[in-house]
């Protein structure tokens, strides 16, 4: 008996079942892999959430903490478990009035607050202002706002650094505003209140080792009388204490938390002074030196009292920088005062010298006038005839007398210019003609020495407006000097012009000027050969007076060139007053 059953459908169903089972297993494996990847991704996100230095938190619609990272817990100063399920007002009530209105705004409007700066004082650190930068975004579920996500970054250190930079910048501006350092230090003391202290005292160490209290300030005006009591005691009068120690050592000192023993030690003395200090109630203080010029010039004592703040290393760093800038201001002021005093002494000495020269020259000129007068009477044989030899000797006396008059006139002119009493008398004249006349006056001297004296002048007249007498004096001095120091060769004078000036060059073939004398030849009473056996006479005032007169006329006189072959002096004079300005 044969039974045939068609199992095609069953076979197909079995194959389909096996294929379906294989697809299910593959899909299940893919789902598991996806779940693993999601868990890994969530773990990475959680690690980022936990590891970020920025505070992150989520609030529900009742403004309760749903989650937060460790950074947010540290910002609030409370453990994480103390936050969850509680509101800001329950966890950090001192911050809640700042933050909760912003959270309600995001819940009500559904709009983010991209950035807002907040600040407040922490009960854990009284008087220490803290700053945060916060962002608030809506937390949505199914399109509905169900909470708020917050991102908070503490920026206290950055704000303090900015404030410190601004404070030091303002302090520098104040310290540089005047060379009266006591006034500027007083302004700086007030500037330090309340940023750096509740009150401060500034001491300055004088050059003789004594001290003076030059400035103080207090945040509370009612404490001014008490602070005035402290100001009556100089730091040098204290037998010891923080301020004298810092003045002696130049090393800053800081006491973060004041104790009765520390206060007695650092006050340096008892009695009324210690009572005044106790009344001021310092809770934390520091003292920094004011260094400059390799020494300590003073100190700045900074104290926290009524604010309850405490000093730390960052405050000490700012105070030290303030001390350095204040020390530089005191040093510069003292240097300026010393320079001013030296200038006054030098001016007084110069005036005394000029007065002495003027007086002596006048007193010498009076008898010289008599000598010259009687010499001329003798020369004219008013009292009787003279022999040729007597006439020759009389001529030598007269020449020497007139030479002495020339020297006295030169000294008198120098004294008048030095004293500022020489006046410019302007007139219009032909400079070419003046130069030609000056050369003509000195031509006999050049001829007597056997040297050539030449003048290169413009073809026509050259009108200028200046002091003709003073310019003639300069020309005679320059050309006369060139002739006096040239023994062979030539002396050449050349006149050229620019748009606003006349330029006169006086060139000679003398021995030149040694290198070590070139910077000194315009100084008064200076001779290239200053020995007592020098062959060339003179007072050493010719170039000095010439340069002073040139400057008085608005021009200049310089040594343009010098060598073993001779020298060239350059005289520049404006064609009109003020043309060179």
Coordinates of C-alpha atoms in Angstrom, one line a residue:
X1 CA 0.0 0.0 0.0
X2 CA 1.5 3.3 -1.0
X3 CA 0.4 6.7 0.5
X4 CA 1.6 9.8 -1.1
X5 CA 1.2 13.1 0.7
X6 CA 2.1 16.5 -0.8
X7 CA 4.2 18.3 1.7
X8 CA 5.4 21.1 -0.5
X9 CA 3.5 23.7 1.5
X10 CA 4.8 22.4 4.7
X11 CA 8.4 22.4 3.4
X12 CA 7.9 26.0 2.2
X13 CA 6.5 27.0 5.5
X14 CA 9.4 25.4 7.3
X15 CA 11.9 27.2 5.1
X16 CA 10.0 30.5 5.6
X17 CA 10.0 29.9 9.3
X18 CA 13.7 29.2 9.4
X19 CA 14.4 32.4 7.3
X20 CA 12.1 34.5 9.5
X21 CA 13.9 33.1 12.6
X22 CA 17.3 34.0 11.1
X23 CA 16.1 37.5 10.3
X24 CA 14.7 37.9 13.8
X25 CA 18.0 36.8 15.3
X26 CA 19.9 39.2 13.0
X27 CA 17.5 42.0 13.9
X28 CA 17.8 41.2 17.6
X29 CA 21.6 41.3 17.3
X30 CA 21.4 44.7 15.6
X31 CA 19.0 46.0 18.3
X32 CA 21.4 44.8 21.0
X33 CA 24.3 46.5 19.2
X34 CA 22.3 49.7 18.8
X35 CA 21.4 49.6 22.5
X36 CA 25.0 49.0 23.4
X37 CA 26.1 51.9 21.2
X38 CA 23.4 54.1 22.7
X39 CA 24.5 53.2 26.2
X40 CA 28.1 53.9 25.3
X41 CA 27.1 57.2 23.7
X42 CA 25.0 58.1 26.8
X43 CA 28.0 57.2 29.0
X44 CA 30.2 59.4 27.0
X45 CA 27.7 62.2 27.2
X46 CA 27.4 61.6 30.9
X47 CA 31.1 61.7 31.3
X48 CA 31.3 65.0 29.4
X49 CA 28.4 66.3 31.5
X50 CA 30.2 65.3 34.7
X51 CA 33.6 66.3 33.6
X52 CA 33.0 69.8 32.2
X53 CA 34.3 72.7 34.4
X54 CA 31.1 74.6 33.6
X55 CA 28.2 74.1 36.0
X56 CA 25.2 72.3 34.4
X57 CA 21.8 71.7 35.9
X58 CA 18.2 70.9 35.0
X59 CA 15.1 72.2 36.7
X60 CA 11.5 70.9 36.4
X61 CA 8.5 73.1 36.1
X62 CA 8.5 73.7 39.9
X63 CA 12.0 75.0 39.7
X64 CA 13.3 71.9 41.5
X65 CA 16.7 70.5 40.7
X66 CA 16.3 67.3 38.6
X67 CA 20.0 66.8 37.9
X68 CA 23.3 68.7 38.1
X69 CA 27.0 68.0 37.6
X70 CA 29.7 68.2 40.2
X71 CA 30.9 71.6 38.9
X72 CA 27.5 73.1 39.7
X73 CA 27.5 71.6 43.1
X74 CA 31.0 73.2 43.8
X75 CA 29.8 76.6 42.5
X76 CA 26.9 76.5 44.9
X77 CA 29.1 75.1 47.7
X78 CA 26.7 72.3 48.6
X79 CA 26.8 68.5 47.9
X80 CA 24.9 67.2 44.9
X81 CA 22.5 65.1 47.0
X82 CA 21.5 68.3 48.8
X83 CA 20.2 69.8 45.5
X84 CA 18.0 67.0 44.0
X85 CA 14.3 67.6 44.5
X86 CA 14.9 71.0 46.1
X87 CA 14.6 74.5 44.8
X88 CA 17.3 77.2 44.6
X89 CA 15.7 79.0 47.6
X90 CA 16.1 75.8 49.7
X91 CA 19.7 75.0 48.6
X92 CA 21.4 78.4 48.1
X93 CA 18.9 81.1 49.3
X94 CA 21.4 83.9 48.8
X95 CA 21.5 83.2 45.1
X96 CA 17.8 82.4 44.6
X97 CA 16.6 86.0 44.2
X98 CA 19.0 86.4 41.3
X99 CA 18.3 83.2 39.5
X100 CA 14.6 82.2 40.1
X101 CA 13.1 85.1 38.2
X102 CA 15.2 84.1 35.2
X103 CA 14.1 80.5 35.4
X104 CA 10.4 81.6 35.6
X105 CA 10.9 83.8 32.5
X106 CA 12.2 80.9 30.4
X107 CA 9.2 78.7 31.6
X108 CA 6.7 81.4 30.8
X109 CA 8.1 82.5 27.4
X110 CA 9.8 79.4 26.1
X111 CA 12.6 81.6 25.0
X112 CA 16.2 81.1 26.0
X113 CA 18.3 83.6 27.9
X114 CA 21.6 83.3 25.9
X115 CA 23.8 85.0 28.5
X116 CA 23.5 87.1 31.7
X117 CA 26.1 88.2 34.3
X118 CA 25.2 87.7 37.9
X119 CA 27.0 88.7 41.1
X120 CA 26.5 88.3 44.8
X121 CA 28.1 87.7 48.2
X122 CA 28.5 84.2 49.7
X123 CA 27.8 83.7 53.4
X124 CA 30.8 81.3 53.4
X125 CA 33.0 84.2 52.4
X126 CA 31.6 87.5 53.7
X127 CA 32.4 90.5 51.8
X128 CA 33.9 88.5 48.9
X129 CA 32.0 89.4 45.8
X130 CA 31.4 86.5 43.4
X131 CA 30.5 86.7 39.7
X132 CA 28.9 84.2 37.3
X133 CA 28.0 84.0 33.6
X134 CA 24.8 82.0 33.1
X135 CA 22.7 80.7 30.1
X136 CA 19.2 79.4 30.4
X137 CA 17.4 77.3 27.8
X138 CA 13.9 75.7 27.8
X139 CA 13.6 72.0 28.3
X140 CA 10.9 70.6 26.0
X141 CA 9.0 67.3 25.8
X142 CA 6.5 66.8 23.0
X143 CA 6.8 70.4 22.1
X144 CA 5.8 71.5 25.6
X145 CA 8.2 73.4 28.0
X146 CA 8.6 71.1 31.0
X147 CA 11.7 72.6 32.6
X148 CA 14.9 74.7 32.2
X149 CA 18.5 73.7 31.5
X150 CA 21.1 76.0 33.0
X151 CA 24.7 76.5 32.2
X152 CA 26.7 78.5 34.8
X153 CA 30.4 79.6 34.6
X154 CA 32.1 81.2 37.6
X155 CA 34.1 84.3 36.4
X156 CA 35.0 85.7 39.8
X157 CA 38.8 85.4 39.2
X158 CA 38.5 87.0 35.8
X159 CA 36.4 89.9 37.1
X160 CA 38.8 90.4 40.0
X161 CA 41.7 90.4 37.5
X162 CA 39.9 93.0 35.3
X163 CA 39.1 95.1 38.4
X164 CA 42.7 94.8 39.6
X165 CA 44.0 96.0 36.2
X166 CA 41.5 98.9 36.2
X167 CA 42.5 99.8 39.7
X168 CA 46.2 99.7 39.0
X169 CA 45.7 101.7 35.8
X170 CA 43.7 104.4 37.7
X171 CA 46.3 104.4 40.5
X172 CA 49.1 104.8 37.9
X173 CA 47.3 107.7 36.3
X174 CA 46.8 109.4 39.8
X175 CA 50.4 108.8 40.8
X176 CA 51.6 110.3 37.5
X177 CA 49.3 113.3 37.6
X178 CA 51.5 115.4 39.9
X179 CA 55.0 115.6 41.2
X180 CA 53.7 116.4 44.7
X181 CA 53.9 112.8 45.9
X182 CA 52.2 113.4 49.2
X183 CA 49.1 114.6 47.4
X184 CA 49.2 111.7 44.9
X185 CA 49.7 109.1 47.7
X186 CA 46.7 110.6 49.5
X187 CA 44.6 110.2 46.3
X188 CA 45.9 106.7 45.9
X189 CA 44.9 105.8 49.4
X190 CA 41.3 106.9 48.7
X191 CA 41.4 105.0 45.4
X192 CA 42.2 101.8 47.3
X193 CA 39.0 102.1 49.2
X194 CA 36.9 99.9 49.1
X195 CA 38.4 97.8 46.3
X196 CA 41.5 96.7 48.2
X197 CA 40.8 97.7 51.8
X198 CA 38.4 99.1 54.3
X199 CA 41.1 101.5 55.4
X200 CA 44.8 102.1 54.7
X201 CA 47.7 104.1 56.0
X202 CA 50.7 105.2 53.9
X203 CA 54.2 105.9 55.4
X204 CA 57.1 107.5 53.6
X205 CA 60.8 106.9 54.6
X206 CA 62.8 110.1 54.3
X207 CA 66.4 110.4 53.2
X208 CA 67.5 111.0 56.7
X209 CA 65.9 107.8 58.0
X210 CA 62.9 109.4 59.6
X211 CA 59.4 108.5 58.6
X212 CA 56.2 110.5 58.0
X213 CA 52.7 109.3 57.7
X214 CA 51.5 111.1 54.5
X215 CA 48.1 109.5 53.7
X216 CA 45.2 107.5 55.1
X217 CA 41.6 106.7 54.1
X218 CA 38.6 104.8 55.6
X219 CA 35.5 103.5 53.9
X220 CA 33.4 104.8 56.8
X221 CA 33.6 108.6 57.2
X222 CA 32.6 108.2 60.9
X223 CA 35.9 106.4 61.6
X224 CA 38.0 109.4 60.4
X225 CA 38.7 110.7 64.0
X226 CA 39.9 107.3 65.0
X227 CA 42.1 107.0 62.0
X228 CA 43.4 110.5 62.7
X229 CA 44.5 109.2 66.1
X230 CA 46.6 106.5 64.4
X231 CA 48.1 109.0 61.9
X232 CA 49.5 111.0 64.9
X233 CA 52.0 108.2 65.5
X234 CA 54.9 108.0 63.0
X235 CA 56.1 104.6 62.1
X236 CA 59.6 105.5 63.3
X237 CA 58.2 106.2 66.8
X238 CA 57.0 102.6 67.1
X239 CA 59.4 100.3 68.9
X240 CA 58.4 97.5 66.6
X241 CA 55.4 96.3 64.6
X242 CA 54.6 95.3 61.1
X243 CA 55.2 98.7 59.4
X244 CA 58.7 99.3 60.9
X245 CA 59.6 95.7 60.0
X246 CA 58.5 96.1 56.4
X247 CA 60.3 99.5 56.2
X248 CA 63.5 97.9 57.4
X249 CA 63.4 94.6 55.5
X250 CA 61.4 95.5 52.3
X251 CA 59.6 92.2 52.7
X252 CA 55.7 92.3 52.6
X253 CA 53.7 90.7 55.4
X254 CA 50.2 89.4 55.5
X255 CA 47.9 88.3 58.3
X256 CA 44.8 86.7 56.9
X257 CA 43.0 86.2 60.3
X258 CA 43.7 88.7 63.1
X259 CA 44.1 87.4 66.7
X260 CA 44.5 89.6 69.8
X261 CA 48.1 88.4 70.1
X262 CA 48.9 89.2 66.4
X263 CA 47.3 92.7 66.8
X264 CA 49.4 93.5 69.8
X265 CA 52.6 92.3 68.1
X266 CA 51.9 94.1 64.8
X267 CA 50.7 97.3 66.3
X268 CA 54.1 97.8 67.9
X269 CA 53.0 99.7 70.9
X270 CA 50.3 99.8 73.5
X271 CA 48.4 102.7 75.1
X272 CA 46.3 105.1 73.1
X273 CA 47.7 103.9 69.9
X274 CA 46.7 100.3 70.4
X275 CA 43.2 101.4 71.5
X276 CA 42.8 103.4 68.3
X277 CA 43.8 100.3 66.3
X278 CA 41.4 98.1 68.2
X279 CA 38.6 100.6 67.6
X280 CA 39.3 100.4 63.9
X281 CA 38.7 96.6 64.3
X282 CA 41.0 95.1 61.7
X283 CA 40.1 91.5 60.9
X284 CA 42.7 90.9 58.2
X285 CA 45.7 93.1 57.1
X286 CA 48.8 93.3 55.0
X287 CA 51.7 95.7 54.6
X288 CA 53.8 96.1 51.4
X289 CA 56.9 98.2 50.8
X290 CA 57.3 101.0 48.2
X291 CA 60.6 100.1 46.6
X292 CA 62.5 102.2 44.0
X293 CA 66.0 103.1 43.2
X294 CA 67.4 100.0 45.1
X295 CA 65.9 101.0 48.5
X296 CA 62.6 101.1 50.4
X297 CA 60.9 104.5 50.2
X298 CA 57.8 103.8 52.2
X299 CA 55.0 101.3 53.0
X300 CA 51.3 100.8 52.4
X301 CA 49.2 99.2 55.2
X302 CA 45.9 97.8 54.0
X303 CA 43.2 96.5 56.4
X304 CA 39.9 94.8 56.1
X305 CA 37.5 95.4 59.0
X306 CA 33.8 96.1 58.6
X307 CA 33.5 94.2 55.3
X308 CA 34.7 91.0 57.0
X309 CA 36.8 90.1 54.0
X310 CA 40.1 88.2 54.3
X311 CA 43.3 88.8 52.4
X312 CA 44.9 86.1 50.3
X313 CA 47.9 85.7 47.9
X314 CA 46.1 87.3 45.0
X315 CA 45.4 90.4 47.1
X316 CA 49.1 90.5 48.2
X317 CA 50.2 90.4 44.6
X318 CA 48.0 93.4 43.7
X319 CA 49.1 95.3 46.8
X320 CA 52.8 94.7 45.9
X321 CA 52.2 96.1 42.4
X322 CA 50.6 99.1 43.9
X323 CA 53.6 99.5 46.2
X324 CA 56.0 99.3 43.3
X325 CA 54.1 102.0 41.4
X326 CA 53.8 104.2 44.4
X327 CA 57.5 103.8 45.1
X328 CA 58.3 104.8 41.5
X329 CA 56.1 107.9 41.9
X330 CA 57.9 108.9 45.1
X331 CA 61.3 108.3 43.6
X332 CA 60.5 110.3 40.5
X333 CA 59.1 113.2 42.6
X334 CA 62.2 113.3 44.7
X335 CA 64.5 113.1 41.7
X336 CA 62.6 116.0 40.1
X337 CA 62.7 118.0 43.3
X338 CA 66.5 117.4 43.5
X339 CA 66.9 118.4 39.9
X340 CA 64.9 121.5 40.4
X341 CA 66.9 122.5 43.5
X342 CA 70.2 121.8 41.6
X343 CA 68.8 123.9 38.7
X344 CA 68.0 126.8 41.1
X345 CA 71.4 126.6 42.6
X346 CA 73.1 126.5 39.2
X347 CA 71.0 129.4 38.1
X348 CA 71.8 131.4 41.2
X349 CA 75.5 130.6 40.7
X350 CA 75.3 131.6 37.0
X351 CA 73.6 134.9 38.0
X352 CA 76.3 135.5 40.6
X353 CA 79.0 134.8 38.1
X354 CA 77.4 137.1 35.5
X355 CA 76.9 139.9 38.1
X356 CA 80.5 139.5 39.2
X357 CA 81.8 139.7 35.6
X358 CA 79.7 142.7 34.9
X359 CA 80.8 144.5 38.1
X360 CA 84.4 143.7 37.6
X361 CA 84.4 144.7 33.9
X362 CA 82.7 148.0 34.8
X363 CA 85.2 148.7 37.5
X364 CA 88.1 147.8 35.2
X365 CA 86.8 149.9 32.3
X366 CA 86.6 153.1 34.4
X367 CA 90.4 153.4 35.1
X368 CA 91.1 152.2 31.5
X369 CA 89.2 155.1 30.2
X370 CA 91.5 157.4 32.1
X371 CA 94.6 155.6 30.9
X372 CA 93.5 155.8 27.2
X373 CA 92.5 159.5 27.6
X374 CA 95.9 160.5 29.2
X375 CA 97.7 158.4 26.7
X376 CA 96.1 160.2 23.8
X377 CA 96.9 163.6 25.4
X378 CA 100.6 162.5 25.7
X379 CA 100.5 161.3 22.1
X380 CA 99.2 164.6 20.9
X381 CA 102.2 166.3 22.8
X382 CA 99.9 168.5 24.8
X383 CA 102.3 168.5 27.7
X384 CA 105.4 168.8 25.5
X385 CA 107.3 167.1 22.7
X386 CA 108.1 163.3 22.7
X387 CA 111.0 161.4 21.3
X388 CA 110.4 158.7 18.7
X389 CA 111.2 156.0 21.2
X390 CA 108.7 157.5 23.7
X391 CA 106.1 157.7 20.9
X392 CA 106.7 154.0 20.1
X393 CA 106.3 153.0 23.8
X394 CA 103.2 155.2 24.1
X395 CA 101.7 153.4 21.1
X396 CA 102.3 150.0 22.7
X397 CA 100.5 151.3 25.9
X398 CA 97.5 152.6 23.9
X399 CA 97.3 149.3 21.8
X400 CA 97.3 147.2 25.0
X401 CA 94.7 149.4 26.7
X402 CA 92.4 149.1 23.7
X403 CA 92.9 145.4 23.6
X404 CA 91.9 145.2 27.3
X405 CA 88.8 147.3 26.5
X406 CA 87.9 144.8 23.8
X407 CA 88.2 141.9 26.3
X408 CA 86.1 143.8 28.9
X409 CA 83.5 144.5 26.2
X410 CA 83.4 140.9 25.3
X411 CA 82.9 139.9 29.0
X412 CA 80.2 142.5 29.5
X413 CA 78.4 141.2 26.4
X414 CA 78.6 137.6 27.7
X415 CA 77.3 138.7 31.1
X416 CA 74.4 140.5 29.5
X417 CA 73.4 137.6 27.3
X418 CA 73.8 135.1 30.2
X419 CA 71.5 137.3 32.4
X420 CA 69.0 137.6 29.6
X421 CA 69.4 141.4 29.4
X422 CA 70.6 141.6 25.9
X423 CA 67.9 143.0 23.5
X424 CA 67.5 142.5 19.8
X425 CA 67.1 145.8 17.8
X426 CA 65.7 144.9 14.4
X427 CA 66.5 146.9 11.2
X428 CA 66.7 146.2 7.5
X429 CA 70.1 146.2 5.9
X430 CA 72.2 144.7 3.2
X431 CA 73.9 141.5 4.5
X432 CA 76.3 141.4 1.6
X433 CA 77.5 144.9 2.4
X434 CA 77.8 144.1 6.1
X435 CA 79.9 141.0 5.3
X436 CA 82.1 143.0 3.0
X437 CA 82.7 145.7 5.6
X438 CA 83.5 143.1 8.3
X439 CA 86.1 141.5 6.0
X440 CA 87.5 144.9 5.2
X441 CA 88.0 145.7 8.9
X442 CA 90.0 142.5 9.4
X443 CA 91.9 142.5 6.2
X444 CA 95.0 144.3 7.7
X445 CA 95.3 141.6 10.3
X446 CA 95.3 138.9 7.6
X447 CA 97.8 140.9 5.5
X448 CA 100.1 141.3 8.4
X449 CA 100.2 137.5 8.9
X450 CA 100.7 136.9 5.2
X451 CA 97.5 134.9 4.6
X452 CA 94.8 135.5 2.0
X453 CA 91.4 136.7 3.1
X454 CA 88.7 136.3 0.4
X455 CA 84.9 136.7 0.4
X456 CA 82.5 135.0 -2.0
X457 CA 79.3 137.2 -2.1
X458 CA 76.1 137.2 -4.1
X459 CA 76.1 139.5 -7.2
X460 CA 73.5 141.9 -5.8
X461 CA 72.4 143.1 -2.4
X462 CA 70.9 140.7 0.1
X463 CA 68.3 142.5 2.3
X464 CA 67.7 141.0 5.7
X465 CA 65.8 142.1 8.8
X466 CA 67.9 141.5 11.9
X467 CA 70.1 143.2 14.5
X468 CA 73.0 144.6 12.5
X469 CA 75.3 145.3 15.4
X470 CA 75.0 141.8 16.9
X471 CA 75.4 140.2 13.5
X472 CA 78.5 142.3 12.9
X473 CA 79.9 141.2 16.2
X474 CA 79.4 137.5 15.3
X475 CA 81.1 138.0 11.9
X476 CA 84.1 139.8 13.4
X477 CA 84.5 137.1 16.0
X478 CA 84.3 134.2 13.5
X479 CA 86.6 135.8 10.9
X480 CA 88.9 137.2 13.5
X481 CA 89.3 133.8 15.2
X482 CA 90.0 132.2 11.8
X483 CA 92.8 134.7 11.1
X484 CA 94.2 134.4 14.6
X485 CA 94.6 130.6 14.4
X486 CA 95.7 130.4 10.8
X487 CA 99.5 131.0 10.2
X488 CA 99.6 130.2 6.5
X489 CA 97.2 129.6 3.7
X490 CA 93.9 131.4 3.5
X491 CA 90.6 132.4 5.3
X492 CA 87.6 132.2 3.0
X493 CA 84.1 133.6 3.7
X494 CA 81.1 132.5 1.6
X495 CA 77.5 133.8 1.7
X496 CA 74.7 131.7 0.2
X497 CA 70.9 131.8 0.7
X498 CA 67.9 129.5 0.9
X499 CA 64.3 130.4 0.7
X500 CA 64.2 131.7 4.3
X501 CA 67.8 131.8 5.5
X502 CA 71.2 133.3 4.9
X503 CA 74.1 130.8 5.3
X504 CA 77.6 132.1 6.0
X505 CA 80.6 129.7 5.9
X506 CA 83.9 130.7 7.4
X507 CA 86.7 128.4 6.3
X508 CA 90.4 128.5 7.3
X509 CA 93.5 126.4 6.8
X510 CA 94.6 126.5 10.4
X511 CA 95.6 123.5 12.5
X512 CA 92.0 122.3 13.1
X513 CA 90.4 121.4 16.5
X514 CA 91.4 118.2 18.4
X515 CA 88.8 115.5 18.7
X516 CA 88.5 115.9 22.5
X517 CA 87.9 119.7 22.2
X518 CA 85.2 119.7 19.6
X519 CA 82.3 119.4 22.0
X520 CA 83.8 122.1 24.3
X521 CA 84.8 124.9 22.0
X522 CA 81.4 126.7 22.5
X523 CA 81.7 126.5 26.3
X524 CA 82.6 129.8 28.0
X525 CA 86.3 130.5 28.9
X526 CA 87.4 127.4 26.8
X527 CA 90.6 127.5 24.8
X528 CA 91.9 124.8 22.5
X529 CA 95.3 125.4 24.1
X530 CA 94.4 126.1 27.7
X531 CA 98.0 126.2 29.0
X532 CA 99.6 129.2 30.5
X533 CA 102.2 129.2 27.8
X534 CA 99.8 129.3 24.9
X535 CA 100.7 131.5 21.9
X536 CA 97.2 132.6 21.0
X537 CA 95.5 134.9 23.5
X538 CA 91.9 135.6 24.3
X539 CA 89.2 135.0 26.9
X540 CA 87.7 131.9 25.4
X541 CA 84.4 133.7 25.1
X542 CA 84.4 134.5 21.3
X543 CA 82.6 131.4 20.1
X544 CA 80.4 131.2 23.2
X545 CA 79.1 134.8 22.7
X546 CA 78.9 134.3 18.9
X547 CA 76.6 131.2 19.3
X548 CA 74.5 133.0 22.0
X549 CA 74.0 136.0 19.7
X550 CA 73.2 133.7 16.7
X551 CA 70.5 132.0 18.8
X552 CA 69.3 135.3 20.0
X553 CA 68.8 136.3 16.4
X554 CA 66.8 133.1 15.7
X555 CA 69.7 131.3 14.0
X556 CA 72.5 128.9 14.8
X557 CA 76.3 128.5 14.8
X558 CA 77.9 125.1 14.4
X559 CA 81.2 123.6 13.6
X560 CA 80.6 122.0 10.2
X561 CA 84.0 120.5 9.5
X562 CA 87.5 120.3 11.1
X563 CA 90.6 118.4 10.3
X564 CA 94.4 118.9 10.2
X565 CA 93.8 121.0 7.1
X566 CA 91.6 123.5 8.8
X567 CA 88.0 124.1 10.1
X568 CA 84.7 125.4 8.7
X569 CA 82.1 127.1 10.9
X570 CA 78.5 127.4 9.6
X571 CA 76.4 130.5 10.6
X572 CA 72.7 130.4 9.7
X573 CA 70.5 133.5 10.1
X574 CA 66.8 133.9 9.2
X575 CA 66.2 136.6 6.5
X576 CA 63.1 137.7 8.5
X577 CA 62.3 137.3 12.2
X578 CA 60.7 133.9 12.9
X579 CA 61.6 132.5 9.5
X580 CA 63.2 129.4 11.1
X581 CA 60.4 128.7 13.6

